[in-house]
CSV table of C-alpha atoms in Angstrom, one decimal:
chain,number,residue,atom,x,y,z
A,1,MET,CA,0.0,0.0,0.0
A,2,LYS,CA,1.2,3.5,-0.9
A,3,PHE,CA,0.0,6.4,1.3
A,4,PRO,CA,1.4,9.9,0.9
A,5,TYR,CA,0.8,10.8,4.5
A,6,VAL,CA,4.0,9.0,5.5
A,7,LEU,CA,6.1,11.3,3.4
A,8,LEU,CA,5.6,13.7,6.3
A,9,LEU,CA,7.5,11.3,8.4
A,10,ALA,CA,10.0,9.9,5.8
A,11,PHE,CA,11.1,13.3,4.5
A,12,PRO,CA,13.4,14.2,7.5
A,13,LEU,CA,15.1,10.9,7.1
A,14,VAL,CA,16.2,11.6,3.5
A,15,LEU,CA,16.6,15.3,3.7
A,16,ALA,CA,20.1,15.3,5.2
A,17,CYS,CA,21.8,13.8,2.2
A,18,SER,CA,19.9,15.6,-0.5
A,19,ARG,CA,20.8,19.2,-0.1
A,20,PRO,CA,22.6,20.5,-3.3
A,21,GLU,CA,24.7,23.0,-1.4
A,22,TYR,CA,26.6,20.1,0.2
A,23,ASP,CA,27.2,18.3,-3.1
A,24,ILE,CA,30.9,18.8,-3.6
A,25,SER,CA,31.4,16.3,-6.4
A,26,GLU,CA,31.3,18.7,-9.3
A,27,GLY,CA,34.6,19.7,-10.9
A,28,VAL,CA,36.9,17.2,-8.9
A,29,ASN,CA,38.7,14.6,-10.9
A,30,THR,CA,40.4,12.5,-8.3
A,31,GLU,CA,39.0,10.5,-5.3
A,32,ILE,CA,39.7,12.2,-2.0
A,33,THR,CA,38.3,11.0,1.3
A,34,LEU,CA,37.4,13.9,3.7
A,35,PHE,CA,36.3,14.0,7.3
A,36,GLU,CA,37.6,10.5,8.3
A,37,ASN,CA,35.8,10.8,11.7
A,38,GLU,CA,32.7,13.0,11.4
A,39,ILE,CA,31.3,16.4,10.5
A,40,SER,CA,28.1,18.1,11.5
A,41,VAL,CA,26.3,20.2,8.8
A,42,PRO,CA,23.1,22.1,9.0
A,43,ILE,CA,20.0,20.8,7.2
A,44,GLY,CA,17.7,23.8,7.7
A,45,SER,CA,13.9,23.6,7.9
A,46,ALA,CA,11.2,22.0,5.7
A,47,GLY,CA,7.5,22.0,5.5
A,48,PRO,CA,4.9,22.4,6.7
A,49,PHE,CA,3.6,19.0,5.5
A,50,SER,CA,-0.1,19.5,6.2
A,51,LEU,CA,-3.2,17.3,6.4
A,52,GLY,CA,-4.5,19.1,3.3
A,53,MET,CA,-1.7,17.7,1.2
A,54,VAL,CA,-3.1,14.2,1.6
A,55,PHE,CA,-6.8,14.9,2.3
A,56,ASP,CA,-7.9,14.3,-1.3
A,57,LYS,CA,-6.2,10.9,-1.3
A,58,LEU,CA,-8.0,9.4,1.7
A,59,ALA,CA,-9.7,6.9,-0.5
A,60,GLU,CA,-6.3,5.2,-1.2
A,61,ILE,CA,-6.1,3.9,2.4
A,62,GLU,CA,-7.2,0.3,2.5
A,63,GLY,CA,-10.1,-0.4,4.8
A,64,VAL,CA,-11.6,2.8,6.3
A,65,GLY,CA,-10.0,5.2,3.9
A,66,GLU,CA,-12.7,5.1,1.3
A,67,PHE,CA,-15.4,5.4,4.0
A,68,PHE,CA,-13.8,8.5,5.4
A,69,SER,CA,-13.5,10.1,1.9
A,70,ASP,CA,-17.2,9.6,1.3
A,71,TYR,CA,-18.3,11.6,4.3
A,72,LEU,CA,-15.5,14.2,5.2
A,73,LYS,CA,-15.5,17.6,3.5
A,74,VAL,CA,-13.6,20.9,3.9
A,75,ASP,CA,-15.2,24.2,4.7
A,76,PRO,CA,-13.9,27.6,3.3
A,77,ASP,CA,-11.9,28.1,6.6
A,78,GLY,CA,-10.1,24.8,6.1
A,79,PHE,CA,-11.9,22.8,8.8
A,80,ILE,CA,-12.9,19.2,8.2
A,81,TYR,CA,-16.6,18.5,8.7
A,82,THR,CA,-19.4,16.1,8.0
A,83,ASP,CA,-23.0,16.8,7.2
A,84,ASP,CA,-26.3,15.1,6.7
A,85,ALA,CA,-29.9,16.0,5.9
A,86,GLY,CA,-33.2,14.2,6.0
A,87,SER,CA,-36.9,14.3,6.8
A,88,ILE,CA,-38.2,14.0,10.4
A,89,TYR,CA,-41.8,13.8,9.2
A,90,GLU,CA,-43.1,13.5,5.7
A,91,ALA,CA,-46.7,12.8,4.4
A,92,ASN,CA,-48.2,12.8,0.9
A,93,VAL,CA,-51.1,15.3,0.6
A,94,TYR,CA,-53.3,12.7,-1.2
A,95,GLU,CA,-52.8,10.3,1.7
A,96,LEU,CA,-53.6,13.1,4.2
A,97,GLU,CA,-56.8,14.0,2.5
A,98,LYS,CA,-58.0,10.4,2.8
A,99,GLU,CA,-57.7,10.7,6.6
A,100,MET,CA,-60.0,13.7,6.7
A,101,ASP,CA,-63.6,13.1,7.8
A,102,ASP,CA,-64.9,15.6,5.3
A,103,PRO,CA,-62.3,16.9,2.8
A,104,GLY,CA,-64.6,19.8,2.0
A,105,VAL,CA,-64.0,21.3,5.4
A,106,SER,CA,-60.7,22.5,6.9
A,107,GLN,CA,-59.6,20.0,9.6
A,108,THR,CA,-56.9,19.4,12.2
A,109,LEU,CA,-55.4,16.0,11.8
A,110,ASP,CA,-53.6,14.2,14.7
A,111,VAL,CA,-50.8,12.5,12.8
A,112,GLY,CA,-48.9,11.2,15.8
A,113,GLY,CA,-45.2,11.6,15.5
A,114,ASP,CA,-42.0,10.3,13.9
A,115,PHE,CA,-38.2,10.4,14.3
A,116,CYS,CA,-35.2,9.7,12.2
A,117,TYR,CA,-31.6,8.7,12.9
A,118,LEU,CA,-28.8,10.8,11.4
A,119,GLY,CA,-27.0,9.0,8.6
A,120,GLY,CA,-23.5,9.2,7.2
A,121,LEU,CA,-20.6,9.3,9.7
A,122,MET,CA,-22.5,10.2,12.8
A,123,GLY,CA,-23.7,6.8,13.7
A,124,VAL,CA,-20.2,5.2,13.8
A,125,MET,CA,-18.1,8.1,15.0
A,126,SER,CA,-17.6,6.8,18.6
A,127,TYR,CA,-16.5,3.4,17.2
A,128,LEU,CA,-13.8,5.2,15.2
A,129,GLY,CA,-12.6,7.3,18.1
A,130,LEU,CA,-14.0,10.5,16.6
A,131,SER,CA,-16.5,13.0,18.0
A,132,SER,CA,-18.3,16.2,17.0
A,133,ILE,CA,-17.3,19.8,17.8
A,134,ASN,CA,-19.1,23.0,16.8
A,135,GLN,CA,-22.3,21.3,15.8
A,136,GLN,CA,-24.9,23.2,13.7
A,137,ALA,CA,-28.4,22.2,12.8
A,138,ALA,CA,-31.5,23.8,11.2
A,139,ILE,CA,-35.1,22.7,10.8
A,140,THR,CA,-36.6,23.2,7.3
A,141,VAL,CA,-40.2,22.6,6.0
A,142,ASP,CA,-41.9,21.7,2.7
A,143,ASN,CA,-45.5,22.6,1.8
A,144,PRO,CA,-46.8,22.1,-1.8
A,145,LEU,CA,-50.1,23.8,-1.0
A,146,ASN,CA,-51.0,27.3,-1.9
A,147,ARG,CA,-52.3,27.7,1.7
A,148,PRO,CA,-50.2,27.8,4.9
A,149,ILE,CA,-50.4,24.8,7.3
A,150,PRO,CA,-50.5,25.5,11.1
A,151,VAL,CA,-48.6,22.9,13.1
A,152,THR,CA,-48.5,22.0,16.8
A,153,GLY,CA,-46.3,19.3,18.4
A,154,ARG,CA,-43.1,18.6,20.3
A,155,ALA,CA,-39.8,18.7,18.5
A,156,TYR,CA,-36.6,17.3,20.0
A,157,TYR,CA,-33.1,15.9,19.3
A,158,VAL,CA,-31.3,13.0,20.9
A,159,ILE,CA,-27.8,12.8,22.4
A,160,PRO,CA,-26.5,9.2,22.9
A,161,GLY,CA,-25.5,8.2,26.4
A,162,GLU,CA,-23.7,5.3,27.8
A,163,GLU,CA,-26.7,4.1,29.8
A,164,GLU,CA,-29.6,6.2,28.6
A,165,ASP,CA,-30.1,8.6,25.7
A,166,GLU,CA,-30.8,12.3,26.5
A,167,VAL,CA,-33.8,13.9,24.8
A,168,VAL,CA,-33.4,17.7,24.3
A,169,PRO,CA,-36.5,19.7,23.5
A,170,LEU,CA,-36.3,22.2,20.6
A,171,GLU,CA,-37.6,25.4,22.2
A,172,GLY,CA,-40.0,27.5,20.1
A,173,LEU,CA,-41.2,24.6,17.9
A,174,ASP,CA,-44.3,23.5,19.8
A,175,SER,CA,-46.3,25.7,17.5
A,176,PHE,CA,-45.4,27.0,14.0
A,177,THR,CA,-46.8,27.5,10.6
A,178,ILE,CA,-45.5,26.0,7.4
A,179,PRO,CA,-45.6,28.7,4.7
A,180,SER,CA,-47.4,28.0,1.4
A,181,ARG,CA,-45.5,27.0,-1.6
A,182,SER,CA,-42.3,26.3,0.4
A,183,TYR,CA,-39.5,23.9,-0.2
A,184,GLU,CA,-36.7,23.5,2.3
A,185,LYS,CA,-37.7,26.7,3.9
A,186,GLU,CA,-35.7,27.3,7.0
A,187,LEU,CA,-37.9,27.4,10.0
A,188,ALA,CA,-35.4,27.5,12.9
A,189,THR,CA,-31.7,27.3,13.7
A,190,LEU,CA,-30.8,25.1,16.7
A,191,ASP,CA,-28.9,26.5,19.6
A,192,ILE,CA,-26.5,23.6,20.3
A,193,PRO,CA,-24.1,24.1,23.2
A,194,GLY,CA,-20.5,24.6,22.1
A,195,ASP,CA,-19.2,22.1,24.7
A,196,LEU,CA,-21.4,19.3,23.4
A,197,TYR,CA,-18.9,16.8,21.8
A,198,LEU,CA,-21.2,13.8,21.4
A,199,PRO,CA,-22.8,13.9,18.0
A,200,ILE,CA,-26.6,14.3,17.8
A,201,SER,CA,-28.0,10.9,16.9
A,202,ALA,CA,-31.6,11.6,16.0
A,203,PHE,CA,-34.4,14.2,15.5
A,204,GLY,CA,-38.0,13.6,16.4
A,205,LEU,CA,-41.5,15.0,16.5
A,206,ASP,CA,-44.3,13.9,19.0
A,207,GLU,CA,-48.0,14.8,19.3
A,208,LEU,CA,-47.9,16.3,15.8
A,209,GLN,CA,-51.1,18.0,14.5
A,210,LEU,CA,-51.6,19.5,11.1
A,211,THR,CA,-54.4,21.9,10.3
A,212,LEU,CA,-55.2,21.3,6.6
A,213,PRO,CA,-57.4,23.6,4.4
A,214,ASP,CA,-60.5,22.3,2.7
A,215,ASN,CA,-59.9,20.1,-0.4
A,216,PRO,CA,-56.1,20.0,0.1
A,217,THR,CA,-55.3,18.1,-3.0
A,218,SER,CA,-56.9,20.9,-5.1
A,219,ARG,CA,-54.6,23.3,-3.3
A,220,ILE,CA,-51.4,21.7,-4.6
A,221,SER,CA,-49.6,24.5,-6.5
A,222,ARG,CA,-47.6,22.2,-8.8
A,223,PRO,CA,-49.2,18.7,-9.1
A,224,GLU,CA,-46.3,17.5,-11.2
A,225,GLY,CA,-43.8,18.4,-8.5
A,226,ASN,CA,-43.4,17.7,-4.8
A,227,VAL,CA,-46.7,16.7,-3.2
A,228,CYS,CA,-45.5,16.0,0.3
A,229,VAL,CA,-45.7,18.0,3.5
A,230,ALA,CA,-42.5,17.6,5.4
A,231,VAL,CA,-40.4,18.7,8.4
A,232,ASN,CA,-36.7,18.3,7.7
A,233,TYR,CA,-33.4,18.7,9.4
A,234,GLN,CA,-30.0,19.9,8.1
A,235,TYR,CA,-26.9,19.0,10.1
A,236,LYS,CA,-23.3,19.9,10.0
A,237,SER,CA,-20.4,19.2,12.5
A,238,GLN,CA,-16.7,19.7,12.6
A,239,ILE,CA,-14.6,16.6,13.5
A,240,ARG,CA,-12.2,16.0,16.4
A,241,VAL,CA,-10.2,13.0,17.4
A,242,THR,CA,-10.6,11.6,20.9
A,243,ASP,CA,-8.1,9.8,23.2
A,244,ALA,CA,-9.6,6.6,21.8
A,245,PHE,CA,-8.8,7.3,18.2
A,246,GLU,CA,-6.4,5.0,16.5
A,247,LEU,CA,-5.6,4.4,12.8
A,248,PRO,CA,-2.9,1.8,12.3
A,249,LEU,CA,-1.7,2.3,8.8
A,250,GLY,CA,0.5,-0.8,9.1
A,251,VAL,CA,3.6,-1.5,7.0
A,252,ILE,CA,3.9,1.0,4.2
A,253,SER,CA,6.2,1.2,1.2
A,254,VAL,CA,7.3,4.7,0.1
A,255,GLY,CA,8.9,5.4,-3.3
A,256,PRO,CA,10.4,6.5,-5.4
A,257,VAL,CA,12.6,8.5,-3.0
A,258,ASP,CA,15.5,9.0,-5.4
A,259,ILE,CA,18.3,10.1,-3.0
A,260,PRO,CA,21.7,9.5,-4.8
A,261,ILE,CA,24.0,9.2,-1.8
A,262,GLY,CA,25.9,6.1,-3.0
A,263,LYS,CA,28.6,8.2,-4.8
A,264,PHE,CA,29.6,9.8,-1.5
A,265,LYS,CA,30.5,6.4,0.0
A,266,LEU,CA,29.1,7.1,3.4
A,267,LYS,CA,29.4,4.5,6.1
A,268,LYS,CA,26.9,6.2,8.4
A,269,CYS,CA,24.6,9.2,8.4
A,270,GLU,CA,23.1,10.4,11.7
A,271,LEU,CA,20.3,13.0,11.9
A,272,SER,CA,19.4,15.3,14.8
A,273,LEU,CA,16.3,17.4,14.2
A,274,GLU,CA,13.1,18.8,15.7
A,275,ILE,CA,9.6,18.0,14.5
A,276,GLU,CA,6.9,20.5,15.1
A,277,ASN,CA,3.4,18.8,15.2
A,278,THR,CA,0.1,20.7,15.0
A,279,LEU,CA,-1.9,17.6,14.4
A,280,PRO,CA,-4.0,16.7,17.5
A,281,MET,CA,-2.8,13.1,17.3
A,282,ARG,CA,0.4,11.1,18.0
A,283,VAL,CA,2.3,9.7,15.1
A,284,GLU,CA,4.2,6.5,15.9
A,285,VAL,CA,6.8,5.4,13.4
A,286,LYS,CA,9.0,2.3,13.6
A,287,ASP,CA,10.6,-0.5,11.6
A,288,PHE,CA,12.4,1.6,9.0
A,289,GLN,CA,13.9,-0.5,6.2
A,290,LEU,CA,15.7,0.5,3.0
A,291,LEU,CA,14.3,-1.0,-0.2
A,292,LEU,CA,16.4,-2.3,-3.1
A,293,PRO,CA,15.5,-0.9,-6.5
A,294,PRO,CA,12.2,-2.6,-7.5
A,295,GLU,CA,11.1,-4.2,-10.8
A,296,LYS,CA,8.5,-2.5,-13.0
A,297,ASN,CA,4.9,-3.8,-12.9
A,298,GLU,CA,2.6,-4.6,-15.8
A,299,TYR,CA,1.9,-0.9,-16.2
A,300,GLY,CA,5.5,0.1,-16.5
A,301,GLU,CA,5.6,1.6,-13.0
A,302,LEU,CA,8.2,0.8,-10.3
A,303,ASP,CA,6.4,-1.5,-7.8
A,304,TYR,CA,7.7,-0.6,-4.3
A,305,ASP,CA,5.1,-2.8,-2.6
A,306,ASP,CA,6.9,-5.9,-4.0
A,307,ALA,CA,10.5,-4.5,-3.6
A,308,SER,CA,13.0,-6.5,-1.5
A,309,VAL,CA,14.6,-5.1,1.7
A,310,ASP,CA,18.3,-4.2,1.6
A,311,GLU,CA,19.5,-6.3,4.5
A,312,ASN,CA,22.9,-4.6,4.5
A,313,VAL,CA,21.5,-1.3,5.7
A,314,ARG,CA,20.3,-0.7,9.2
A,315,ILE,CA,18.1,2.2,10.1
A,316,VAL,CA,17.6,3.0,13.8
A,317,ALA,CA,14.5,5.3,13.8
A,318,ASP,CA,11.7,4.1,16.0
A,319,PHE,CA,10.0,7.2,17.5
A,320,THR,CA,6.7,8.8,18.6
A,321,ILE,CA,5.8,12.4,17.7
A,322,PRO,CA,3.3,13.8,20.3
A,323,GLY,CA,0.3,15.7,19.0
A,324,GLY,CA,-0.3,19.4,19.3
A,325,THR,CA,-2.5,22.2,18.0
A,326,LEU,CA,-2.1,25.2,15.7
A,327,GLU,CA,-2.0,27.5,18.8
A,328,ASN,CA,0.3,25.2,20.8
A,329,PRO,CA,2.5,23.0,18.5
A,330,ALA,CA,4.3,20.0,20.1
A,331,VAL,CA,8.0,20.2,19.4
A,332,THR,CA,9.9,16.9,19.6
A,333,PRO,CA,13.7,16.4,19.2
A,334,LEU,CA,14.7,13.3,17.3
A,335,THR,CA,17.9,11.5,16.5
A,336,PHE,CA,18.3,8.5,14.2
A,337,SER,CA,20.8,7.0,11.9
A,338,ILE,CA,21.4,5.1,8.6
A,339,GLU,CA,24.3,2.7,8.6
A,340,ALA,CA,25.8,0.3,6.1
A,341,LEU,CA,26.7,-3.0,7.8
A,342,GLU,CA,29.4,-3.7,5.2
A,343,GLY,CA,30.9,-1.2,2.8
A,344,THR,CA,29.1,2.1,2.2
A,345,LEU,CA,25.5,3.3,1.9
A,346,PRO,CA,23.8,2.8,-1.5
A,347,ASP,CA,21.5,5.2,-3.2
A,348,ILE,CA,18.1,5.4,-1.5
A,349,SER,CA,15.3,4.6,-3.8
A,350,GLY,CA,12.6,3.5,-1.4
A,351,LEU,CA,11.7,2.9,2.2
A,352,ARG,CA,9.4,0.6,4.2
A,353,LEU,CA,8.1,1.5,7.6
A,354,SER,CA,5.2,1.0,10.0
A,355,VAL,CA,3.0,4.0,11.0
A,356,ASN,CA,0.2,4.2,13.6
A,357,LEU,CA,-1.9,7.3,14.4
A,358,GLN,CA,-3.4,7.8,17.8
A,359,GLY,CA,-5.4,10.4,19.8
A,360,GLN,CA,-3.2,12.6,22.0
A,361,PRO,CA,-4.4,12.6,25.7
A,362,GLY,CA,-4.5,16.0,27.5
A,363,LEU,CA,-5.2,18.2,24.5
A,364,LYS,CA,-8.2,20.6,24.6
A,365,PRO,CA,-11.0,19.7,22.1
A,366,THR,CA,-9.6,20.8,18.7
A,367,PRO,CA,-11.3,20.5,15.3
A,368,LEU,CA,-9.4,18.9,12.5
A,369,SER,CA,-8.1,21.3,9.9
A,370,ILE,CA,-6.2,20.8,6.6
A,371,ARG,CA,-3.7,23.4,7.9
A,372,GLN,CA,-2.5,21.0,10.7
A,373,GLY,CA,0.6,19.0,10.0
A,374,LEU,CA,4.3,18.5,10.6
A,375,PHE,CA,7.1,21.0,10.2
A,376,VAL,CA,10.9,20.1,10.3
A,377,LYS,CA,12.6,22.9,12.3
A,378,SER,CA,16.3,23.8,12.0
A,379,SER,CA,18.3,20.6,12.2
A,380,SER,CA,21.7,19.1,11.6
A,381,ALA,CA,23.2,16.0,10.2
A,382,ARG,CA,26.3,14.3,11.5
A,383,LEU,CA,28.1,12.4,8.8
A,384,THR,CA,30.5,9.7,9.9
A,385,GLY,CA,32.9,7.3,8.2
A,386,GLY,CA,34.3,9.8,5.7
A,387,ILE,CA,33.0,11.3,2.5
A,388,THR,CA,34.7,10.1,-0.6
A,389,ILE,CA,34.5,12.4,-3.6
A,390,PRO,CA,34.3,10.3,-6.8
A,391,GLN,CA,36.2,10.9,-10.0
A,392,GLU,CA,33.0,11.6,-11.9
């Protein structure tokens, strides 16, 4: 599996040996070995490598990736959100007229009540270690008649609980009028507390009564169009990860990397750097391995998934990068090395590593944003074993 998110993690590894200002091979015609012990050189900074760089490629993640890509969107401010819409109550005017004792006379019908569960991502968020933040909802109505319809009843939404669900009344919606010739007409905007992080699971209406005009089917303004009276909801919520969030990406092959360090005949390259993380999640990386140049697949592409591991190269680079926020980034110092067990290091064409994403305990509730990511701060590389300048 190829997943570009890991380039945020692999880039510091290969950055040290790829800076052109340290390529001193041009114009030298004889082999000279310099710095027999070691030398420390600055790398500089790189990034940021943001969540937005890979957001459009979520579908490439095996398993839940395609599911996430179907339901997650980005608003104009860069925040990731999910939304849903549906009908709490809906009835065909022709069916309503059949329930009237005398259709020729205006009548109030007791139609009982109904409720609906939210679809999309909301029903499974807790199982994925996700929750809502900054929830928004509105109630809209449909009326195909050329007469208004007075309504009474009890509207509410439901918050899931561990033992018992909480029913929250919608104030001001015990009596309202559905305007004539309306479709998705906004009736009310819900006042949802900002500290409510559990996603709303359902909307409902109880004790619902509709006052219909006489001969309602003759009052349909456009018989060829919508002929249903409806009370609907529109819902939107930003997304946050909880402490329970975990997305094990597993073993991932990254390539082509194309870092030509073989000509420098390095025995060992050690990196010391700082990673600034504004993602509200920990990034665990381990089991780095160097890949041998792979064969081309049937499409003429280099297949790094089937590439063999270079057993002569050892990479010591297991680490965890703590999560942070845009306001308070987490800064982590890291040191790891690449070493040839025999001879010198070859060119780096691909890497294989294991990545796991987890929620970061102790962070304040933070919505996910495509601006969050990793940034390589000022760093240095310590080159050991000598650098041999080739003839060509």
